[in-house]
Amino acid sequence: MDLYIIGQALLGFVLLVLGAELMVKGAAELAARFGIPPIIIGLTVVAFGTSAPELAVAVQSALAGQPDIALGNVVGSNILNILLVLGLAAMITPLIVDSRLIRKEIPILLAVSLLLFGFAFNGTISTIEGSVLFAGSIVYTVYAIFSTKQESATNGPEDVPAERHVALSCLLVFAGLAMLVLGADFLVKSAVAIAQWLGVSELLIGLTVISIGTSLPEIATTVAAAMRGLRDMAVGNVVGSCLFNILVVTGAAAIIAPSGLDVDMALIHFDMPVMLATTVACLPIFATGHLIARWEGLLFFSFYIAYTTYLIMASHSQESVELMHFAMLSFVIPLTFITLCLLWLREIRSKRKATNND
C-alpha cells in the first residue's frame, strides 16, 4: 500500500463531487429551458450518465472472463442505490416522490429485476438473454420520453438566466459526466488494489468495493440534487440507474462475454433476493404520502450497513454468517416488508376517510 493509491482515491473523490455539481446544474437548466420535467432528466440523461462506470467495469470484466465482478457490480450497485443513496439523500432532506414513479417506473424496475433473476436462475445469463435485456433498455427509453410528451407540452418552459446559453448548459453536463467517470475510475482502481491486498474474493469485490466505487456518481449526484431542492431528479436518478444497470450493463456484458455470464450460486441464493426485496420495499415507502421521510431513509441506510456487514462476515466466519443469513431472509426482511405494507394500508384508509368526509 503506497501513497500513490491513497492520492488516487482522494483525487477521485474531488472529481466526483465537482462533477456531480456540474452535471446536476447543467441538467436542471436544460430541463427548465426545454420544459422537460426534471423526473425524466433524472430517469434518462443523468441516470444513464452516472451509470457509465458500471457499464465500463462490466464490459471490461466480461472481456477478462470475470463474471463475478460484472454481476456483483450490478446487483451490489442496485442494492446500494436504493438503500444507501436514497437513504442518505432522505436523511439530508425528505424526498418527494413523483406519482409517475409509483405508477410506472417502480413496477417496471420490479419486473426487470424479476426477469434478471429468472435469466440467472439456471446459473448462466446467455447472449440471447443479454440481448433481450439490452433491447428492453431501448424500449424503455423511448417509452419514458414519449409518455411525458403531453405533460411537457402543457407546461411552458421555465425561465433560466438570460446569460446561460444552451451550449454552455450542455457543456456543464458533459464536463460533469467526464469528471464523474474519471473520478469513479480512479476510486475503483485504488479500491480494487486495496481489496486485493486484503485477499478477498472477486464476488465480494464486485458486491462491495466496485459497486460502491461505481455508484459514487449516483451518490454524489443524488445528494447534490437533493441539496439543490431537485427532489424529483434525485429519486429519478436512483430508479433510472437501477433500470440502466439491469438492462444495459448486464445486457452488454452478457452480449460481449464469449459464452454468456456465469452466475455464482451465492448471488442466486442471497444477493439477488435482497435486491428484489429492496425494490419491493420501494412501493409502500414511496406510496405513503409520496414522501421518503427521514426515518425511512435511516431504515434504508441501516439495512445497507447490515447487508455489508453480512458480506464481510461471509468472507471470514461461515458459522456466524449462516445465522445472519437465516435471520435476514426469514425474519428481518419479511418483518420490515409487513410493517411497510401496514403503513401503506393505513395511508390508503386515511385518504379514503378524508375523501368521504369531503
Short mmCIF file of C-alpha atoms in Angstrom, two decimals:
data_model
loop_
_atom_site.label_atom_id
_atom_site.label_comp_id
_atom_site.label_asym_id
_atom_site.label_seq_id
_atom_site.Cartn_x
_atom_site.Cartn_y
_atom_site.Cartn_z
CA MET A 1 0.00 0.00 0.00
CA ASP A 2 1.59 3.29 -1.07
CA LEU A 3 0.80 7.00 -1.17
CA TYR A 4 0.00 6.84 -4.90
CA ILE A 5 -3.09 4.70 -4.27
CA ILE A 6 -4.27 6.98 -1.46
CA GLY A 7 -3.70 10.06 -3.64
CA GLN A 8 -5.61 8.43 -6.49
CA ALA A 9 -8.57 7.79 -4.19
CA LEU A 10 -8.59 11.39 -2.92
CA LEU A 11 -8.41 12.80 -6.47
CA GLY A 12 -11.29 10.55 -7.49
CA PHE A 13 -13.40 11.86 -4.62
CA VAL A 14 -12.75 15.50 -5.58
CA LEU A 15 -13.64 14.83 -9.23
CA LEU A 16 -16.87 13.09 -8.21
CA VAL A 17 -18.03 15.96 -6.02
CA LEU A 18 -17.27 18.64 -8.62
CA GLY A 19 -18.62 16.52 -11.49
CA ALA A 20 -21.89 15.86 -9.69
CA GLU A 21 -22.43 19.57 -9.07
CA LEU A 22 -21.77 20.47 -12.73
CA MET A 23 -23.98 17.69 -14.12
CA VAL A 24 -26.95 18.48 -11.88
CA LYS A 25 -26.67 22.21 -12.60
CA GLY A 26 -26.46 21.73 -16.37
CA ALA A 27 -29.23 19.12 -16.48
CA ALA A 28 -31.56 21.29 -14.40
CA GLU A 29 -31.02 24.26 -16.72
CA LEU A 30 -31.71 22.17 -19.81
CA ALA A 31 -34.86 20.75 -18.24
CA ALA A 32 -36.12 24.23 -17.39
CA ARG A 33 -35.31 25.69 -20.82
CA PHE A 34 -37.00 22.95 -22.85
CA GLY A 35 -39.89 22.33 -20.47
CA ILE A 36 -38.77 18.76 -19.75
CA PRO A 37 -39.82 17.50 -16.32
CA PRO A 38 -36.80 17.01 -14.03
CA ILE A 39 -38.08 13.48 -13.31
CA ILE A 40 -37.42 12.50 -16.96
CA ILE A 41 -33.97 14.10 -16.94
CA GLY A 42 -33.19 12.08 -13.83
CA LEU A 43 -34.58 8.85 -15.28
CA THR A 44 -32.69 9.10 -18.55
CA VAL A 45 -29.79 11.52 -19.10
CA VAL A 46 -28.50 11.77 -15.53
CA ALA A 47 -29.22 8.13 -14.65
CA PHE A 48 -27.57 6.75 -17.78
CA GLY A 49 -24.63 9.12 -17.40
CA THR A 50 -23.91 8.29 -13.77
CA SER A 51 -24.17 4.56 -14.54
CA ALA A 52 -21.44 4.76 -17.18
CA PRO A 53 -18.79 3.50 -14.70
CA GLU A 54 -20.86 0.34 -14.06
CA LEU A 55 -21.03 -0.24 -17.81
CA ALA A 56 -17.29 0.21 -18.26
CA VAL A 57 -16.49 -2.14 -15.37
CA ALA A 58 -18.98 -4.78 -16.54
CA VAL A 59 -17.70 -4.78 -20.13
CA GLN A 60 -14.06 -4.96 -19.03
CA SER A 61 -14.87 -7.76 -16.57
CA ALA A 62 -16.81 -9.75 -19.18
CA LEU A 63 -13.96 -9.49 -21.67
CA ALA A 64 -11.46 -10.51 -18.98
CA GLY A 65 -13.52 -13.56 -18.01
CA GLN A 66 -14.51 -12.18 -14.58
CA PRO A 67 -18.33 -12.56 -14.49
CA ASP A 68 -18.43 -12.38 -10.69
CA ILE A 69 -17.16 -8.80 -10.81
CA ALA A 70 -19.58 -7.85 -13.61
CA LEU A 71 -22.73 -9.29 -11.99
CA GLY A 72 -21.64 -8.49 -8.45
CA ASN A 73 -21.20 -4.89 -9.55
CA VAL A 74 -24.75 -4.72 -10.99
CA VAL A 75 -26.51 -6.41 -8.07
CA GLY A 76 -24.41 -4.59 -5.47
CA SER A 77 -24.95 -1.23 -7.18
CA ASN A 78 -28.73 -1.65 -7.29
CA ILE A 79 -28.87 -2.59 -3.61
CA LEU A 80 -26.61 0.35 -2.80
CA ASN A 81 -28.60 2.80 -4.97
CA ILE A 82 -31.84 2.12 -3.12
CA LEU A 83 -30.60 1.53 0.41
CA LEU A 84 -27.57 3.81 0.69
CA VAL A 85 -28.07 6.53 -1.93
CA LEU A 86 -31.78 7.13 -1.28
CA GLY A 87 -31.19 6.61 2.43
CA LEU A 88 -28.50 9.29 2.61
CA ALA A 89 -30.48 11.74 0.44
CA ALA A 90 -33.65 11.27 2.52
CA MET A 91 -31.70 11.73 5.75
CA ILE A 92 -30.48 15.09 4.42
CA THR A 93 -33.93 16.22 3.27
CA PRO A 94 -37.24 14.30 2.94
CA LEU A 95 -37.70 13.35 -0.72
CA ILE A 96 -40.98 13.96 -2.52
CA VAL A 97 -41.75 11.06 -4.86
CA ASP A 98 -43.39 11.78 -8.22
CA SER A 99 -46.58 9.76 -8.70
CA ARG A 100 -45.20 8.60 -12.05
CA LEU A 101 -42.51 6.59 -10.25
CA ILE A 102 -45.11 4.74 -8.17
CA ARG A 103 -47.40 4.03 -11.12
CA LYS A 104 -44.82 3.23 -13.81
CA GLU A 105 -41.10 3.13 -13.04
CA ILE A 106 -41.09 1.09 -9.81
CA PRO A 107 -43.34 -1.65 -11.30
CA ILE A 108 -41.07 -1.68 -14.39
CA LEU A 109 -37.97 -1.92 -12.19
CA LEU A 110 -39.54 -4.78 -10.24
CA ALA A 111 -40.45 -6.56 -13.50
CA VAL A 112 -36.94 -6.30 -14.98
CA SER A 113 -35.41 -7.35 -11.64
CA LEU A 114 -37.58 -10.49 -11.69
CA LEU A 115 -36.60 -11.04 -15.33
CA LEU A 116 -32.90 -10.83 -14.42
CA PHE A 117 -33.42 -13.28 -11.56
CA GLY A 118 -35.25 -15.65 -13.91
CA PHE A 119 -32.46 -15.48 -16.50
CA ALA A 120 -29.80 -16.08 -13.83
CA PHE A 121 -31.62 -18.92 -12.06
CA ASN A 122 -30.10 -21.66 -14.25
CA GLY A 123 -26.57 -20.41 -13.49
CA THR A 124 -25.92 -18.55 -16.77
CA ILE A 125 -27.14 -15.38 -18.47
CA SER A 126 -26.81 -16.25 -22.16
CA THR A 127 -26.03 -13.96 -25.08
CA ILE A 128 -29.69 -14.13 -26.21
CA GLU A 129 -30.92 -13.21 -22.73
CA GLY A 130 -28.44 -10.34 -22.66
CA SER A 131 -29.79 -9.14 -26.00
CA VAL A 132 -33.32 -9.19 -24.58
CA LEU A 133 -32.22 -7.06 -21.63
CA PHE A 134 -30.36 -4.58 -23.84
CA ALA A 135 -33.31 -4.26 -26.25
CA GLY A 136 -35.50 -3.58 -23.22
CA SER A 137 -33.41 -0.50 -22.41
CA ILE A 138 -34.14 0.96 -25.84
CA VAL A 139 -37.86 0.28 -25.49
CA TYR A 140 -37.92 1.83 -22.01
CA THR A 141 -36.05 4.99 -23.05
CA VAL A 142 -38.42 5.63 -25.96
CA TYR A 143 -41.38 4.93 -23.68
CA ALA A 144 -40.12 7.28 -20.95
CA ILE A 145 -39.66 10.16 -23.38
CA PHE A 146 -42.90 9.80 -25.33
CA SER A 147 -45.06 9.02 -22.28
CA THR A 148 -44.33 12.52 -20.94
CA LYS A 149 -44.65 14.36 -24.24
CA GLN A 150 -48.16 15.60 -23.45
CA GLU A 151 -47.15 16.59 -19.91
CA SER A 152 -44.25 18.63 -21.26
CA ALA A 153 -46.47 20.26 -23.89
CA THR A 154 -48.97 21.51 -21.30
CA ASN A 155 -46.28 23.21 -19.22
CA GLY A 156 -44.43 26.12 -20.76
CA PRO A 157 -40.65 26.20 -20.44
CA GLU A 158 -39.41 27.78 -17.26
CA ASP A 159 -37.22 30.83 -17.33
CA VAL A 160 -33.47 30.40 -16.96
CA PRO A 161 -30.86 33.11 -16.58
CA ALA A 162 -30.55 35.06 -19.81
CA GLU A 163 -26.77 34.75 -19.86
CA ARG A 164 -26.90 30.95 -19.75
CA HIS A 165 -26.78 29.58 -23.29
CA VAL A 166 -27.97 26.07 -24.18
CA ALA A 167 -24.49 25.17 -25.40
CA LEU A 168 -22.99 26.17 -22.06
CA SER A 169 -25.55 24.08 -20.16
CA CYS A 170 -24.68 21.10 -22.37
CA LEU A 171 -21.00 21.75 -21.72
CA LEU A 172 -21.67 21.63 -17.97
CA VAL A 173 -23.42 18.26 -18.35
CA PHE A 174 -20.65 16.70 -20.43
CA ALA A 175 -17.86 18.16 -18.28
CA GLY A 176 -19.61 16.89 -15.17
CA LEU A 177 -20.08 13.45 -16.73
CA ALA A 178 -16.41 13.27 -17.73
CA MET A 179 -15.32 14.19 -14.22
CA LEU A 180 -17.70 11.63 -12.71
CA VAL A 181 -16.43 8.80 -14.91
CA LEU A 182 -12.77 9.72 -14.39
CA GLY A 183 -13.23 10.16 -10.65
CA ALA A 184 -15.03 6.83 -10.34
CA ASP A 185 -12.27 5.14 -12.34
CA PHE A 186 -9.59 6.49 -10.00
CA LEU A 187 -11.53 5.39 -6.94
CA VAL A 188 -12.31 1.92 -8.28
CA LYS A 189 -8.71 1.23 -9.24
CA SER A 190 -7.42 2.30 -5.85
CA ALA A 191 -10.18 0.40 -4.03
CA VAL A 192 -9.55 -2.81 -6.01
CA ALA A 193 -5.85 -2.58 -5.18
CA ILE A 194 -6.72 -2.30 -1.50
CA ALA A 195 -9.23 -5.18 -1.67
CA GLN A 196 -6.77 -7.44 -3.49
CA TRP A 197 -4.13 -6.57 -0.92
CA LEU A 198 -6.59 -7.80 1.74
CA GLY A 199 -7.10 -11.05 -0.20
CA VAL A 200 -10.92 -11.13 -0.63
CA SER A 201 -12.92 -12.82 -3.45
CA GLU A 202 -13.86 -11.26 -6.80
CA LEU A 203 -17.57 -11.57 -5.98
CA LEU A 204 -17.08 -9.71 -2.69
CA ILE A 205 -15.04 -7.06 -4.54
CA GLY A 206 -17.87 -6.67 -7.08
CA LEU A 207 -20.62 -6.51 -4.44
CA THR A 208 -18.85 -4.04 -2.18
CA VAL A 209 -15.73 -2.19 -3.30
CA ILE A 210 -16.52 -1.89 -7.01
CA SER A 211 -20.27 -1.35 -6.53
CA ILE A 212 -19.53 1.43 -4.06
CA GLY A 213 -16.89 2.93 -6.33
CA THR A 214 -19.00 2.86 -9.49
CA SER A 215 -22.06 4.11 -7.56
CA LEU A 216 -20.24 7.13 -6.19
CA PRO A 217 -21.50 9.22 -9.16
CA GLU A 218 -25.07 8.29 -8.16
CA ILE A 219 -24.32 9.12 -4.52
CA ALA A 220 -22.74 12.46 -5.38
CA THR A 221 -25.35 13.40 -8.00
CA THR A 222 -28.38 12.36 -5.92
CA VAL A 223 -27.16 14.12 -2.78
CA ALA A 224 -26.30 17.23 -4.82
CA ALA A 225 -29.76 17.20 -6.44
CA ALA A 226 -31.45 16.78 -3.04
CA MET A 227 -29.48 19.66 -1.53
CA ARG A 228 -30.40 21.88 -4.52
CA GLY A 229 -34.09 21.07 -3.99
CA LEU A 230 -34.34 18.94 -7.18
CA ARG A 231 -36.01 16.05 -5.38
CA ASP A 232 -37.66 14.57 -8.49
CA MET A 233 -34.28 14.39 -10.18
CA ALA A 234 -32.72 12.84 -7.07
CA VAL A 235 -35.20 9.95 -6.85
CA GLY A 236 -35.48 9.61 -10.64
CA ASN A 237 -31.70 9.28 -10.91
CA VAL A 238 -31.69 6.32 -8.50
CA VAL A 239 -34.56 4.46 -10.15
CA GLY A 240 -33.24 5.17 -13.64
CA SER A 241 -29.76 3.98 -12.66
CA CYS A 242 -31.15 0.69 -11.32
CA LEU A 243 -33.03 0.15 -14.60
CA PHE A 244 -29.93 1.04 -16.62
CA ASN A 245 -27.76 -1.35 -14.58
CA ILE A 246 -30.03 -4.33 -15.22
CA LEU A 247 -30.96 -3.66 -18.83
CA VAL A 248 -27.88 -2.02 -20.36
CA VAL A 249 -24.98 -3.03 -18.12
CA THR A 250 -25.95 -6.69 -17.65
CA GLY A 251 -27.21 -6.92 -21.22
CA ALA A 252 -24.00 -5.53 -22.73
CA ALA A 253 -21.79 -7.72 -20.53
CA ALA A 254 -23.73 -10.88 -21.47
CA ILE A 255 -23.56 -9.99 -25.18
CA ILE A 256 -19.83 -9.29 -25.10
CA ALA A 257 -18.84 -12.30 -22.97
CA PRO A 258 -17.77 -15.21 -25.22
CA SER A 259 -20.30 -17.66 -23.73
CA GLY A 260 -22.60 -15.52 -21.62
CA LEU A 261 -22.17 -14.72 -17.94
CA ASP A 262 -21.80 -17.49 -15.37
CA VAL A 263 -23.76 -16.71 -12.20
CA ASP A 264 -22.38 -17.54 -8.77
CA MET A 265 -24.84 -19.51 -6.61
CA ALA A 266 -24.35 -17.03 -3.77
CA LEU A 267 -25.91 -14.33 -5.95
CA ILE A 268 -28.94 -16.51 -6.69
CA HIS A 269 -29.46 -17.67 -3.12
CA PHE A 270 -28.98 -14.36 -1.29
CA ASP A 271 -27.88 -11.19 -3.09
CA MET A 272 -30.49 -11.21 -5.86
CA PRO A 273 -33.34 -11.91 -3.37
CA VAL A 274 -32.08 -8.96 -1.33
CA MET A 275 -32.10 -6.81 -4.49
CA LEU A 276 -35.70 -7.88 -5.18
CA ALA A 277 -36.71 -7.20 -1.56
CA THR A 278 -35.30 -3.66 -1.64
CA THR A 279 -37.15 -2.96 -4.89
CA VAL A 280 -40.45 -4.27 -3.49
CA ALA A 281 -39.92 -2.18 -0.34
CA CYS A 282 -39.93 0.97 -2.50
CA LEU A 283 -43.62 0.55 -3.32
CA PRO A 284 -45.07 1.04 0.19
CA ILE A 285 -42.42 3.59 1.17
CA PHE A 286 -42.88 5.70 -1.96
CA ALA A 287 -46.68 5.44 -1.77
CA THR A 288 -47.07 6.62 1.85
CA GLY A 289 -47.72 10.28 1.24
CA HIS A 290 -45.48 10.27 -1.87
CA LEU A 291 -42.64 11.01 0.52
CA ILE A 292 -39.45 9.30 1.69
CA ALA A 293 -39.23 10.56 5.25
CA ARG A 294 -36.01 10.87 7.22
CA TRP A 295 -36.82 7.82 9.35
CA GLU A 296 -37.40 5.77 6.18
CA GLY A 297 -34.05 7.00 4.85
CA LEU A 298 -32.46 5.90 8.12
CA LEU A 299 -34.16 2.50 7.76
CA PHE A 300 -32.71 2.08 4.25
CA PHE A 301 -29.27 3.18 5.44
CA SER A 302 -29.37 0.75 8.38
CA PHE A 303 -30.27 -2.13 6.07
CA TYR A 304 -27.31 -1.34 3.85
CA ILE A 305 -24.97 -1.41 6.86
CA ALA A 306 -26.47 -4.79 7.87
CA TYR A 307 -26.10 -6.15 4.33
CA THR A 308 -22.46 -5.02 4.05
CA THR A 309 -21.73 -6.47 7.49
CA TYR A 310 -23.15 -9.78 6.29
CA LEU A 311 -20.88 -9.79 3.23
CA ILE A 312 -17.81 -9.07 5.32
CA MET A 313 -18.75 -11.80 7.81
CA ALA A 314 -19.36 -14.22 4.94
CA SER A 315 -15.74 -13.88 3.87
CA HIS A 316 -14.42 -14.75 7.33
CA SER A 317 -16.77 -16.81 9.50
CA GLN A 318 -19.12 -19.40 7.96
CA GLU A 319 -20.96 -20.28 11.20
CA SER A 320 -21.89 -16.71 12.13
CA VAL A 321 -22.86 -15.86 8.56
CA GLU A 322 -25.30 -18.78 8.32
CA LEU A 323 -27.12 -17.47 11.39
CA MET A 324 -27.25 -13.92 9.98
CA HIS A 325 -28.33 -15.27 6.58
CA PHE A 326 -31.26 -17.07 8.23
CA ALA A 327 -32.17 -14.01 10.30
CA MET A 328 -32.09 -11.65 7.28
CA LEU A 329 -34.15 -13.81 4.89
CA SER A 330 -36.53 -15.35 7.46
CA PHE A 331 -37.11 -12.50 9.91
CA VAL A 332 -35.71 -9.03 9.23
CA ILE A 333 -36.72 -8.58 5.57
CA PRO A 334 -40.24 -10.15 5.90
CA LEU A 335 -40.97 -8.22 9.11
CA THR A 336 -39.85 -4.94 7.56
CA PHE A 337 -41.93 -5.58 4.44
CA ILE A 338 -45.03 -6.42 6.51
CA THR A 339 -44.55 -3.23 8.55
CA LEU A 340 -44.25 -1.12 5.39
CA CYS A 341 -47.35 -2.75 3.90
CA LEU A 342 -49.33 -1.97 7.07
CA LEU A 343 -48.19 1.66 6.83
CA TRP A 344 -49.27 1.68 3.18
CA LEU A 345 -52.72 0.30 4.03
CA ARG A 346 -53.11 2.84 6.83
CA GLU A 347 -52.24 5.61 4.38
CA ILE A 348 -54.86 4.35 1.89
CA ARG A 349 -57.53 4.16 4.61
CA SER A 350 -56.78 7.66 5.85
CA LYS A 351 -57.08 9.01 2.30
CA ARG A 352 -60.42 7.24 1.83
CA LYS A 353 -61.74 8.67 5.11
CA ALA A 354 -60.64 12.16 4.08
CA THR A 355 -62.39 11.73 0.72
CA ASN A 356 -65.60 10.51 2.35
CA ASN A 357 -65.57 13.39 4.81
CA ASP A 358 -65.26 15.85 1.95
#
